[in-house]
The first five atom37 places (N, CA, C, CB, O) and aatype in JSON, in Angstrom:
{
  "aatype": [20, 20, 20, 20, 20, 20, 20, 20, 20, 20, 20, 20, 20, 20, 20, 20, 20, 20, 20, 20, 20, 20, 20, 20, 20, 20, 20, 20, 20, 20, 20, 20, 20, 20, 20, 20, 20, 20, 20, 20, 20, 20, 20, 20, 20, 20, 20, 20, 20, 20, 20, 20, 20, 20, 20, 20, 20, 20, 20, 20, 20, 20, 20, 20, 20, 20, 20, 20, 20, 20, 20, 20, 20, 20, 20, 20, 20, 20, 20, 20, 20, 20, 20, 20, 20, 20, 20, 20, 20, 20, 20, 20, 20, 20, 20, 20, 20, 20, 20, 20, 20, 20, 20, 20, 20, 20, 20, 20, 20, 20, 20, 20, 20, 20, 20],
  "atom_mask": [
    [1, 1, 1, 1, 1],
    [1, 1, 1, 1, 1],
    [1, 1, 1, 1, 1],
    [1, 1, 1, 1, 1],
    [1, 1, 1, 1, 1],
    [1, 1, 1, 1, 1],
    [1, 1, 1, 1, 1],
    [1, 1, 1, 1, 1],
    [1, 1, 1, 1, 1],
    [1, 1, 1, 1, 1],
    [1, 1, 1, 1, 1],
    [1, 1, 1, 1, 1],
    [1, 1, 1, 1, 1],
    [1, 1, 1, 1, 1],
    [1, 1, 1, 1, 1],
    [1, 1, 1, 1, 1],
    [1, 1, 1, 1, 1],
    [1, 1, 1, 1, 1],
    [1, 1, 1, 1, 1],
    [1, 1, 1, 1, 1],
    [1, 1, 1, 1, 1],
    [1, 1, 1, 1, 1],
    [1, 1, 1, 1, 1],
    [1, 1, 1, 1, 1],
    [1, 1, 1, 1, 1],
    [1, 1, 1, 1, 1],
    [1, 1, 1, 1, 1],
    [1, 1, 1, 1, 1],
    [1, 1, 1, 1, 1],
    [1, 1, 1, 1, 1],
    [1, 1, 1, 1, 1],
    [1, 1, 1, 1, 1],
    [1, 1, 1, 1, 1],
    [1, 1, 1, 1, 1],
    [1, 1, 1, 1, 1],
    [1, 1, 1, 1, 1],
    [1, 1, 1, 1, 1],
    [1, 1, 1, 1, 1],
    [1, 1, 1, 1, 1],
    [1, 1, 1, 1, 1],
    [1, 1, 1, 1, 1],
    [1, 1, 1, 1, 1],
    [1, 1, 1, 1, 1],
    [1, 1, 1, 1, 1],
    [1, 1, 1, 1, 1],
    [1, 1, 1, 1, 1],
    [1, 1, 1, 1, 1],
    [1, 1, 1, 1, 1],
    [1, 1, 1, 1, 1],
    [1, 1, 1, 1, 1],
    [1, 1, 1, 1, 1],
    [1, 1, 1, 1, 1],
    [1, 1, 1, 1, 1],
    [1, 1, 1, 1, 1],
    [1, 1, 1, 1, 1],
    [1, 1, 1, 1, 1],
    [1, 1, 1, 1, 1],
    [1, 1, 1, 1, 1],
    [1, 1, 1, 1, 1],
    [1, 1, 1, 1, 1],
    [1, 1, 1, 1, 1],
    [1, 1, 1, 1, 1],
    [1, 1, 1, 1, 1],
    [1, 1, 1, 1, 1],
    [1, 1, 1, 1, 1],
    [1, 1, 1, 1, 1],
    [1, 1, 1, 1, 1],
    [1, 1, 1, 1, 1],
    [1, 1, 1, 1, 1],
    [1, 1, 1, 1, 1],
    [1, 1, 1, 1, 1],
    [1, 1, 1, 1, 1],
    [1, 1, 1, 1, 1],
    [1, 1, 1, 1, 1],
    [1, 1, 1, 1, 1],
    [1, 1, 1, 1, 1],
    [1, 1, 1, 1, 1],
    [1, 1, 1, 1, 1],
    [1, 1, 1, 1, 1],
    [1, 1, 1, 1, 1],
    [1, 1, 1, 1, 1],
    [1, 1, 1, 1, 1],
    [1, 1, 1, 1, 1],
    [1, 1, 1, 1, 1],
    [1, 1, 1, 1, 1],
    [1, 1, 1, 1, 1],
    [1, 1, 1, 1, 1],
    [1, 1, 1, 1, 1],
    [1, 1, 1, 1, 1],
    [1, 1, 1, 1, 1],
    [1, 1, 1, 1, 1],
    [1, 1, 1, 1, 1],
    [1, 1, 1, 1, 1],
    [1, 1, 1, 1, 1],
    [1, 1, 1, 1, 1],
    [1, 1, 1, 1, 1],
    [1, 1, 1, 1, 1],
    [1, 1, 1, 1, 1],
    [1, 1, 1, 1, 1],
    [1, 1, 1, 1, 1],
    [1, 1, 1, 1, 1],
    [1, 1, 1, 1, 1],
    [1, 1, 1, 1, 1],
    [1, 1, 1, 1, 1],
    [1, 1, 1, 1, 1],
    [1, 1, 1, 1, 1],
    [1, 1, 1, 1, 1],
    [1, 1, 1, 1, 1],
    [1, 1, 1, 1, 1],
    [1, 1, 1, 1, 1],
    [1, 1, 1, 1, 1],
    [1, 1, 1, 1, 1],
    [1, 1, 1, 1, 1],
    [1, 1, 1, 1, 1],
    [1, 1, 1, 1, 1]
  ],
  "atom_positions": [
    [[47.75, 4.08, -36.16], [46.57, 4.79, -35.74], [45.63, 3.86, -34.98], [45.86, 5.4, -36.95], [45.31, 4.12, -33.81]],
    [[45.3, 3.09, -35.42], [44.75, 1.58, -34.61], [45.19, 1.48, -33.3], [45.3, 0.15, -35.28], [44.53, 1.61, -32.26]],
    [[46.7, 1.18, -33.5], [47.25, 0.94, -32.33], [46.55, 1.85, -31.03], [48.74, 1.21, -32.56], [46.1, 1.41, -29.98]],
    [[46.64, 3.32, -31.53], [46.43, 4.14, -30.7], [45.15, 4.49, -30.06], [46.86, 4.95, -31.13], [44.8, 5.31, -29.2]],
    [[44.63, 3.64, -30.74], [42.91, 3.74, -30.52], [42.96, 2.63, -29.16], [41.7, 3.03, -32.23], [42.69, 2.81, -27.98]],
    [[43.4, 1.51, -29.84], [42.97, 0.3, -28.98], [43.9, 0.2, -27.95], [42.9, -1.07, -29.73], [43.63, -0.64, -27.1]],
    [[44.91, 0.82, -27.79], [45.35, 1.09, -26.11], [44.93, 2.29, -25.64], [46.93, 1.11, -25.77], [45.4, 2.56, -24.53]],
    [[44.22, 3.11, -26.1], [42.93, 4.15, -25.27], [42.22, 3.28, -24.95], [41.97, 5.32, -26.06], [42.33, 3.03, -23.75]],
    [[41.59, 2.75, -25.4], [40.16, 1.85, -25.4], [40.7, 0.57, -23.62], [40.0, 0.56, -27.72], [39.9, 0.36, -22.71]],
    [[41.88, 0.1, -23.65], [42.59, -0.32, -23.04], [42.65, 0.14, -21.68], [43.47, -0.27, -23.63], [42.26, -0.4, -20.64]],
    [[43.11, 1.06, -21.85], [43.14, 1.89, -20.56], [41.78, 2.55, -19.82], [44.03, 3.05, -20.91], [41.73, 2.74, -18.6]],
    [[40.83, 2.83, -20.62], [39.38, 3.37, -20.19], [39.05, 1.49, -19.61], [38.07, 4.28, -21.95], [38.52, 1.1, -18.57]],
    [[39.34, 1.08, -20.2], [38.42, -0.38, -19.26], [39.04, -0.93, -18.53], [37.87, -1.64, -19.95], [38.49, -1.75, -17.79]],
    [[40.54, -0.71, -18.42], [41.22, -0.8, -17.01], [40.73, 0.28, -16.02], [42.82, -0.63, -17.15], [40.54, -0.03, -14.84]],
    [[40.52, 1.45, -16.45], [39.92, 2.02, -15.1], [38.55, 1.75, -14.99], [40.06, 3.52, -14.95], [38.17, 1.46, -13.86]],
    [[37.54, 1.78, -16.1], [36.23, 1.37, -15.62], [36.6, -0.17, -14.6], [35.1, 1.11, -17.16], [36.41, -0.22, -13.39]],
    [[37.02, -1.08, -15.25], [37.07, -2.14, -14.36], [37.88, -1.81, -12.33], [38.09, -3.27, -15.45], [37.62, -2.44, -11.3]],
    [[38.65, -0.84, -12.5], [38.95, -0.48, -11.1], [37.28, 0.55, -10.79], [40.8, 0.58, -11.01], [36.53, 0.15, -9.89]],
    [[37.06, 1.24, -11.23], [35.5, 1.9, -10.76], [34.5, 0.76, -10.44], [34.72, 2.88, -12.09], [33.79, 0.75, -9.43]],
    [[34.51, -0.29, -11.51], [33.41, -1.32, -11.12], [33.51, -1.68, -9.85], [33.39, -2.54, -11.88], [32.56, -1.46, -9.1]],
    [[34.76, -2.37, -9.32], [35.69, -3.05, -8.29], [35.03, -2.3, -7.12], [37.48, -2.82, -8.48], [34.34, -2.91, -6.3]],
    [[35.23, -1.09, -7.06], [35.31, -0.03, -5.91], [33.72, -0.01, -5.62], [36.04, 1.64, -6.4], [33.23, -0.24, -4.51]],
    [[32.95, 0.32, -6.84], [31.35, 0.25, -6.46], [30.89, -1.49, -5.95], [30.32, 0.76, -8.13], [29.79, -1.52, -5.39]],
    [[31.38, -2.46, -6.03], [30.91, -3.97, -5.72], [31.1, -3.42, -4.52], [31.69, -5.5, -6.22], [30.12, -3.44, -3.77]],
    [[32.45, -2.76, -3.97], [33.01, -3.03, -2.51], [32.31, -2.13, -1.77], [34.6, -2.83, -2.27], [32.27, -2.38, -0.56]],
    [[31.72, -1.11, -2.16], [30.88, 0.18, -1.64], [29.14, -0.32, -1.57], [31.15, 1.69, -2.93], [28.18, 0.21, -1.02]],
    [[29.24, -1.28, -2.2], [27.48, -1.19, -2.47], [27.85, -3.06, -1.4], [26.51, -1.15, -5.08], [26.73, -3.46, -1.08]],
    [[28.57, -3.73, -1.06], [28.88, -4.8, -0.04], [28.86, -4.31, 0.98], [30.0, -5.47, -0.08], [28.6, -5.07, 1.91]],
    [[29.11, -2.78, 1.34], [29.44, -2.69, 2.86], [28.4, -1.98, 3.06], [30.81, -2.05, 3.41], [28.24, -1.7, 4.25]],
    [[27.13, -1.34, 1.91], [25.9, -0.95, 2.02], [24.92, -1.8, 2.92], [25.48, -0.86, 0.77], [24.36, -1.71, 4.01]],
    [[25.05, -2.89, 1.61], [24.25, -4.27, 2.15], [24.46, -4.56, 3.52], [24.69, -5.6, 1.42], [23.66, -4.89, 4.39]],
    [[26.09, -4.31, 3.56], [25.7, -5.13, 5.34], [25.93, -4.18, 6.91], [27.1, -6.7, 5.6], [26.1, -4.39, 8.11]],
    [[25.79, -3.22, 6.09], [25.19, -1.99, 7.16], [24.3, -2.22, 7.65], [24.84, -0.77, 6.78], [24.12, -2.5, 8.83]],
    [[22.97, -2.09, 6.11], [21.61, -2.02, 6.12], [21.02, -3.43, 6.73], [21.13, -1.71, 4.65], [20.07, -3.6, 7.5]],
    [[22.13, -4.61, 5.98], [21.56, -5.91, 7.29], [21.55, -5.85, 8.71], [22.36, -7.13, 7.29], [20.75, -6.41, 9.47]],
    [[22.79, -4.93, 9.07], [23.21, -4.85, 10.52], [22.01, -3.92, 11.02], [24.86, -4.17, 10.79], [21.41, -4.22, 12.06]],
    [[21.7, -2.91, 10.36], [20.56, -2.25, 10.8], [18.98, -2.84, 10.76], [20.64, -1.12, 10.08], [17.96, -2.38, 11.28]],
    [[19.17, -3.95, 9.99], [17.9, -4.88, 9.91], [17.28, -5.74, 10.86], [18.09, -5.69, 9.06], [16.1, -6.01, 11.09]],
    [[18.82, -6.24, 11.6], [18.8, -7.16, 13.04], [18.35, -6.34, 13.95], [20.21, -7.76, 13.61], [17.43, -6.6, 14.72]],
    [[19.1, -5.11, 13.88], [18.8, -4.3, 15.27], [16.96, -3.96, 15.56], [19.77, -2.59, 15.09], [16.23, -4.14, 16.53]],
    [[16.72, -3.39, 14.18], [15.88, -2.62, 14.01], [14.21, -3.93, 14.48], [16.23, -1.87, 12.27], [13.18, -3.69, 15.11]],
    [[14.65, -5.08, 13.85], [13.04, -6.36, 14.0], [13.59, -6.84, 14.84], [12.41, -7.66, 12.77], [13.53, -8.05, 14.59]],
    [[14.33, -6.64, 16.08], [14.51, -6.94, 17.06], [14.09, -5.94, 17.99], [15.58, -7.31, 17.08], [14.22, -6.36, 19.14]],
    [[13.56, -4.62, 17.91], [13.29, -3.71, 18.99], [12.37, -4.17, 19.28], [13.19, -2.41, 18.89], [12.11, -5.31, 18.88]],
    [[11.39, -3.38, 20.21], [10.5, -3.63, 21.06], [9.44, -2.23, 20.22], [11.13, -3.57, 22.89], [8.3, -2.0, 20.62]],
    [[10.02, -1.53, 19.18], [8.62, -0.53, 18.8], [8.1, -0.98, 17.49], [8.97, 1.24, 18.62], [8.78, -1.09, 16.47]],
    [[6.98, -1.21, 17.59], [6.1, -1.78, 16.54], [6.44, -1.26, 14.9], [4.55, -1.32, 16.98], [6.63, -2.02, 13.95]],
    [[6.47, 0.31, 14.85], [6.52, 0.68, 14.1], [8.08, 0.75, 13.11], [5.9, 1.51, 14.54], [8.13, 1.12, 11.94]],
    [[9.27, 0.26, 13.98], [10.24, -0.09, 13.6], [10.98, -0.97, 13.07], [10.48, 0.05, 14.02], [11.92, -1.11, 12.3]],
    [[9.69, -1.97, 14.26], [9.46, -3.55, 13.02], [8.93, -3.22, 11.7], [8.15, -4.83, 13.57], [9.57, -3.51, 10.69]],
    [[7.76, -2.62, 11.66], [7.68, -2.3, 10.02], [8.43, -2.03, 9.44], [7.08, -1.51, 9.56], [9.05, -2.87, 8.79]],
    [[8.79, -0.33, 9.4], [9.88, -0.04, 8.48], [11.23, -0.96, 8.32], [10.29, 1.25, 8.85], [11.74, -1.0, 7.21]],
    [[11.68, -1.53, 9.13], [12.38, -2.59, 8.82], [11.86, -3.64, 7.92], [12.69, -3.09, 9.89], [12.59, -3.82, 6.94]],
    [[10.79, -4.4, 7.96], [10.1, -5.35, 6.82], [10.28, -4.85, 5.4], [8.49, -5.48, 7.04], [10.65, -5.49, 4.42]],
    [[9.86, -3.36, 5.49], [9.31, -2.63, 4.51], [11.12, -2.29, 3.97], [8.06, -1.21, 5.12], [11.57, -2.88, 2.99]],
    [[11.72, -1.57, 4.54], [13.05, -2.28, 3.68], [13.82, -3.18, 3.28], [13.68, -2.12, 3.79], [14.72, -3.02, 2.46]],
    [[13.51, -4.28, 3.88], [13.61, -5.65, 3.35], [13.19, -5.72, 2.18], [12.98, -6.59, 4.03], [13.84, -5.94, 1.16]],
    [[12.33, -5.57, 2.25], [11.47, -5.98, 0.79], [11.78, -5.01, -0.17], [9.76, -6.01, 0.9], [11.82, -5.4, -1.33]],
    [[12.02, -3.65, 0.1], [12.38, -3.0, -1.27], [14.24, -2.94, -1.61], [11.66, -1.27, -1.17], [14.76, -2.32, -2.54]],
    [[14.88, -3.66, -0.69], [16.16, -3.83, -0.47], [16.55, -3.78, -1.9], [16.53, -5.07, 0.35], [17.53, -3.11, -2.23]],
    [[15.87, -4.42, -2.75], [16.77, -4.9, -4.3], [16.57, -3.9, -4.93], [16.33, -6.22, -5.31], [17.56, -3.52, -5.54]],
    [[15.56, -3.22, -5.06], [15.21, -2.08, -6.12], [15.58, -1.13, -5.46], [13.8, -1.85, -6.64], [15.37, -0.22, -6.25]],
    [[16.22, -0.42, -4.04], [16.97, 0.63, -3.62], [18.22, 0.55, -4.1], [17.0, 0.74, -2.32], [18.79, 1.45, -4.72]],
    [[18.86, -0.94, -3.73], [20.84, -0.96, -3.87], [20.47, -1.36, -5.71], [22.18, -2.92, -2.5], [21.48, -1.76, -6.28]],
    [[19.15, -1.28, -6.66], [19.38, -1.36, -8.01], [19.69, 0.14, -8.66], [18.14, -2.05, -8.63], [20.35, 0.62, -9.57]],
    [[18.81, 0.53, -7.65], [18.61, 2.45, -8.13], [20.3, 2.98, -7.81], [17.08, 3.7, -6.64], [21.16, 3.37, -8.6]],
    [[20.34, 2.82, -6.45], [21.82, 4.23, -6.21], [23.33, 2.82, -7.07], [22.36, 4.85, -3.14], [24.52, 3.03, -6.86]],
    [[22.98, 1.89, -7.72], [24.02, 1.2, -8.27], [23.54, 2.26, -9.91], [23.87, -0.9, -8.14], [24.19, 3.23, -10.3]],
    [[22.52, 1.82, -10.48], [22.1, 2.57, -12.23], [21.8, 4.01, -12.0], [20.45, 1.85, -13.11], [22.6, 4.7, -12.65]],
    [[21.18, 4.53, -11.51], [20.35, 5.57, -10.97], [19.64, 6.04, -12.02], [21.04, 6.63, -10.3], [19.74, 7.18, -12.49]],
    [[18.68, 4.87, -12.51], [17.45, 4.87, -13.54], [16.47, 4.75, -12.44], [17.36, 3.55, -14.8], [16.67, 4.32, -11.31]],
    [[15.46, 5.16, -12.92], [14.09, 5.06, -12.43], [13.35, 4.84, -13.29], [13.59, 6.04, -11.82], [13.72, 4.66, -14.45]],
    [[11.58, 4.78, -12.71], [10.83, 4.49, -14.05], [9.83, 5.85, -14.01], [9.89, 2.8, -14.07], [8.67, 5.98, -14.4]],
    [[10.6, 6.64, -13.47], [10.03, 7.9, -13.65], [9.28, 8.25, -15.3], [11.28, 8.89, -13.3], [8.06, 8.27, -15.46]],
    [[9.97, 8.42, -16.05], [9.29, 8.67, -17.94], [8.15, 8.08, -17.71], [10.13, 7.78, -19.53], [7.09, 8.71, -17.7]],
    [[8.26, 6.6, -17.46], [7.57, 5.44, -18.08], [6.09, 6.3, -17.24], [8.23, 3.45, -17.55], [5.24, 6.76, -18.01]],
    [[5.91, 6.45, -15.93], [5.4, 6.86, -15.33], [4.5, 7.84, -15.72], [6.03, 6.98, -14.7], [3.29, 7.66, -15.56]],
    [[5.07, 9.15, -16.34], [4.92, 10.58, -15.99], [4.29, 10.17, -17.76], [6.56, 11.9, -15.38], [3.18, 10.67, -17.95]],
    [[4.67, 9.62, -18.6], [3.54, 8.87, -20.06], [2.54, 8.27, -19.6], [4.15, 7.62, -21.09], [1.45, 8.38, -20.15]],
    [[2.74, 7.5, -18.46], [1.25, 6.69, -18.25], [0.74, 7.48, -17.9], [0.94, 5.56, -17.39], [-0.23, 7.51, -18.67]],
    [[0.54, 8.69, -16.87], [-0.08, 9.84, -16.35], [-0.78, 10.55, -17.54], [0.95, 10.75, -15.63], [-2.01, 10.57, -17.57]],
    [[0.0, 11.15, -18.58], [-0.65, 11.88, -19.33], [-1.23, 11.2, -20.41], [0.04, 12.81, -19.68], [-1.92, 11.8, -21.23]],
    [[-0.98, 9.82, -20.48], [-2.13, 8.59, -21.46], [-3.29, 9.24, -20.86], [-2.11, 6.47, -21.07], [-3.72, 10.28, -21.36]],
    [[-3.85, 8.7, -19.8], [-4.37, 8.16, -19.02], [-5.78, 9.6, -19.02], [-3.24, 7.71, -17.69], [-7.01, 9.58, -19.07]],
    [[-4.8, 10.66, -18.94], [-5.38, 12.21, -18.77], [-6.0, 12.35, -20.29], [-4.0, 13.59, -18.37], [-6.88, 13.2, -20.43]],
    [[-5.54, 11.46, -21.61], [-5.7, 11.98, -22.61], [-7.08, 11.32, -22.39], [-4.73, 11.8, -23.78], [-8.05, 12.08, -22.44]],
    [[-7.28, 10.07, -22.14], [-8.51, 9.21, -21.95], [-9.53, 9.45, -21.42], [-8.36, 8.33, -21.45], [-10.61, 8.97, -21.77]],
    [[-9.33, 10.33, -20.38], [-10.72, 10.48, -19.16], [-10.71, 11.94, -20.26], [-10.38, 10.66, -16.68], [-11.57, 11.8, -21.14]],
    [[-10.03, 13.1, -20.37], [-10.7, 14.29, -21.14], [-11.18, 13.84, -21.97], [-10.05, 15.33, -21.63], [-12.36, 14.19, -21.92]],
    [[-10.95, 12.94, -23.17], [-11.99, 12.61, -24.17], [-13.15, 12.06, -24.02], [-11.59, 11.95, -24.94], [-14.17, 12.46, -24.57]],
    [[-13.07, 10.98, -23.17], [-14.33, 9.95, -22.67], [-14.08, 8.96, -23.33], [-15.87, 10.31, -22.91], [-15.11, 8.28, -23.37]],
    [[-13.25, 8.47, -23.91], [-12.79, 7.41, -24.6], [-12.48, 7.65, -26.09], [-13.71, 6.4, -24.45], [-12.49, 8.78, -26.58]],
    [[-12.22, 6.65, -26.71], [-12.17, 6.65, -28.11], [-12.9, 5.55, -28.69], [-10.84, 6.63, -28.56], [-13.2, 4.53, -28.08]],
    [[-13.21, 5.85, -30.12], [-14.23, 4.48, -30.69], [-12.8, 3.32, -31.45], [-15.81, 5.26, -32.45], [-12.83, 2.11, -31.66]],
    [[-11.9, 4.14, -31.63], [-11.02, 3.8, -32.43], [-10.06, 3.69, -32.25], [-10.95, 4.21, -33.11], [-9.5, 4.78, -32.28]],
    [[-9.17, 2.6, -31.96], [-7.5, 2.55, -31.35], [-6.69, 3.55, -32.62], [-6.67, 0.45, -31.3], [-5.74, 4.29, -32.35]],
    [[-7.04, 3.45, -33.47], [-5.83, 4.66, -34.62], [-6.14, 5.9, -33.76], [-6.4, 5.07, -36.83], [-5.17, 6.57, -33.4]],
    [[-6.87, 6.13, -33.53], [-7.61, 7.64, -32.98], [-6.61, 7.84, -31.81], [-9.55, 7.55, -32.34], [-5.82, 8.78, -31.77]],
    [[-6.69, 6.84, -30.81], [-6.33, 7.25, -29.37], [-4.82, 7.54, -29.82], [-6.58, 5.95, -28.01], [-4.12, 8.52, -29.54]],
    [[-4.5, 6.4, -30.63], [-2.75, 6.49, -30.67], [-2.57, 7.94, -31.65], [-1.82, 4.75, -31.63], [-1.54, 8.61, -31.64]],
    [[-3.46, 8.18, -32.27], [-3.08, 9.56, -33.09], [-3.03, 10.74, -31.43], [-4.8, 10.1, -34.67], [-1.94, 11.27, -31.21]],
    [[-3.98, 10.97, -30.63], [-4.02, 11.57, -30.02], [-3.24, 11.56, -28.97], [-4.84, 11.62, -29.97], [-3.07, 12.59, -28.31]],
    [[-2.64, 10.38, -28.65], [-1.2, 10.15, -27.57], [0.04, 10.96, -28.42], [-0.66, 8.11, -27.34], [0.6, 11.84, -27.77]],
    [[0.33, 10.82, -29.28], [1.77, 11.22, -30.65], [1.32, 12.61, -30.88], [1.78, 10.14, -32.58], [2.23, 13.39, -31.15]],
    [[0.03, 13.14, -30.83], [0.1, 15.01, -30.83], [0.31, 15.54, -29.35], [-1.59, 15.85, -31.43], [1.25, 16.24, -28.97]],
    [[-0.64, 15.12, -28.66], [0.48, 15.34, -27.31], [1.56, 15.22, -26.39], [0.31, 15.26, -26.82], [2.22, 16.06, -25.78]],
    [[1.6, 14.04, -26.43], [3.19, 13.74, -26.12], [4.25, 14.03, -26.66], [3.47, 12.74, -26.11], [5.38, 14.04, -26.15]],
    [[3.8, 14.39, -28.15], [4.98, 14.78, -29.13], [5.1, 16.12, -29.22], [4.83, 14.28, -30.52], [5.75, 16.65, -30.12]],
    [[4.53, 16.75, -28.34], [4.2, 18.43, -28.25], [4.46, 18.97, -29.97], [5.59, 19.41, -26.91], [5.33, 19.68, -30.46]],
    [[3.49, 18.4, -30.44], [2.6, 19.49, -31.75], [1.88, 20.37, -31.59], [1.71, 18.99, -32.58], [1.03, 20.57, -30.72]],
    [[2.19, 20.94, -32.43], [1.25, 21.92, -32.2], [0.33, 22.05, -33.61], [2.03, 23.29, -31.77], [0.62, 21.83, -34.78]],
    [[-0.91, 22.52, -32.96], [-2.38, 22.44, -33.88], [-1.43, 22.94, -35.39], [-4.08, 23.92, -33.2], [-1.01, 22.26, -36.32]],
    [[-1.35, 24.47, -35.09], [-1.18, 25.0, -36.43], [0.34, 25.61, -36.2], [-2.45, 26.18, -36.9], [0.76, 26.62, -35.63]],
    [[1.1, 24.29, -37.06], [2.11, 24.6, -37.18], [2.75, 26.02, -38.2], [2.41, 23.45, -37.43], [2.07, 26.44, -39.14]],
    [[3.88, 26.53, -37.91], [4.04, 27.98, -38.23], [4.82, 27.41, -39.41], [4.82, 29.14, -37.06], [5.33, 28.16, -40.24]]
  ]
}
């Protein structure tokens, strides 16, 4: 029974390891697209093309990080938003237990009077 486990297990990471393989070689010929389009692009003559070229330079790592995981920090985000909303409707709090009680009933969608 073992046996049969651990040459499943075997075979799923022989193919994950061919999937890994294939995404290095797919996300290499990304990179040097997007380089090839990098030369072209801060080499034109329109101003605004030089930018957007800079401007993907610089976010180069956290684009080919996203379509490689395709995590974002969207949550993290869309919590700081409604912190933030809990804070300005109250006007503050006197009391950090307080605020964190009032982040965990809303975020935790409670409700007042539970049924």
């Amino acid at each position: 029974m073992i046996e049969t486990v651990v040459s499943k297990h075997q075979k799923t990471d022989e193919a994950n390891d061919g999937q890994d393989v294939k995404k290095k070689e797919r996300f290499s010929r990304i990179d040097f697209a997007i380089e090839q389009w990098y030369d072209w692009a801060s080499k034109s003559k329109l101003a605004l093309m030089v930018a957007k070229a800079k401007m993907l330079k610089r976010h180069l790592p956290g684009l080919l990080n996203y379509f490689q995981h395709r995590l974002t920090n969207a949550m993290s985000e869309g919590f700081n938003s409604k912190i933030m909303s809990i804070k300005r409707r109250t006007g503050g709090y006197r009391h950090r237990e307080n605020f964190k009680n009032a982040i965990f009933f809303y975020c935790g969608g409670l409700d007042l009077y539970p049924r």
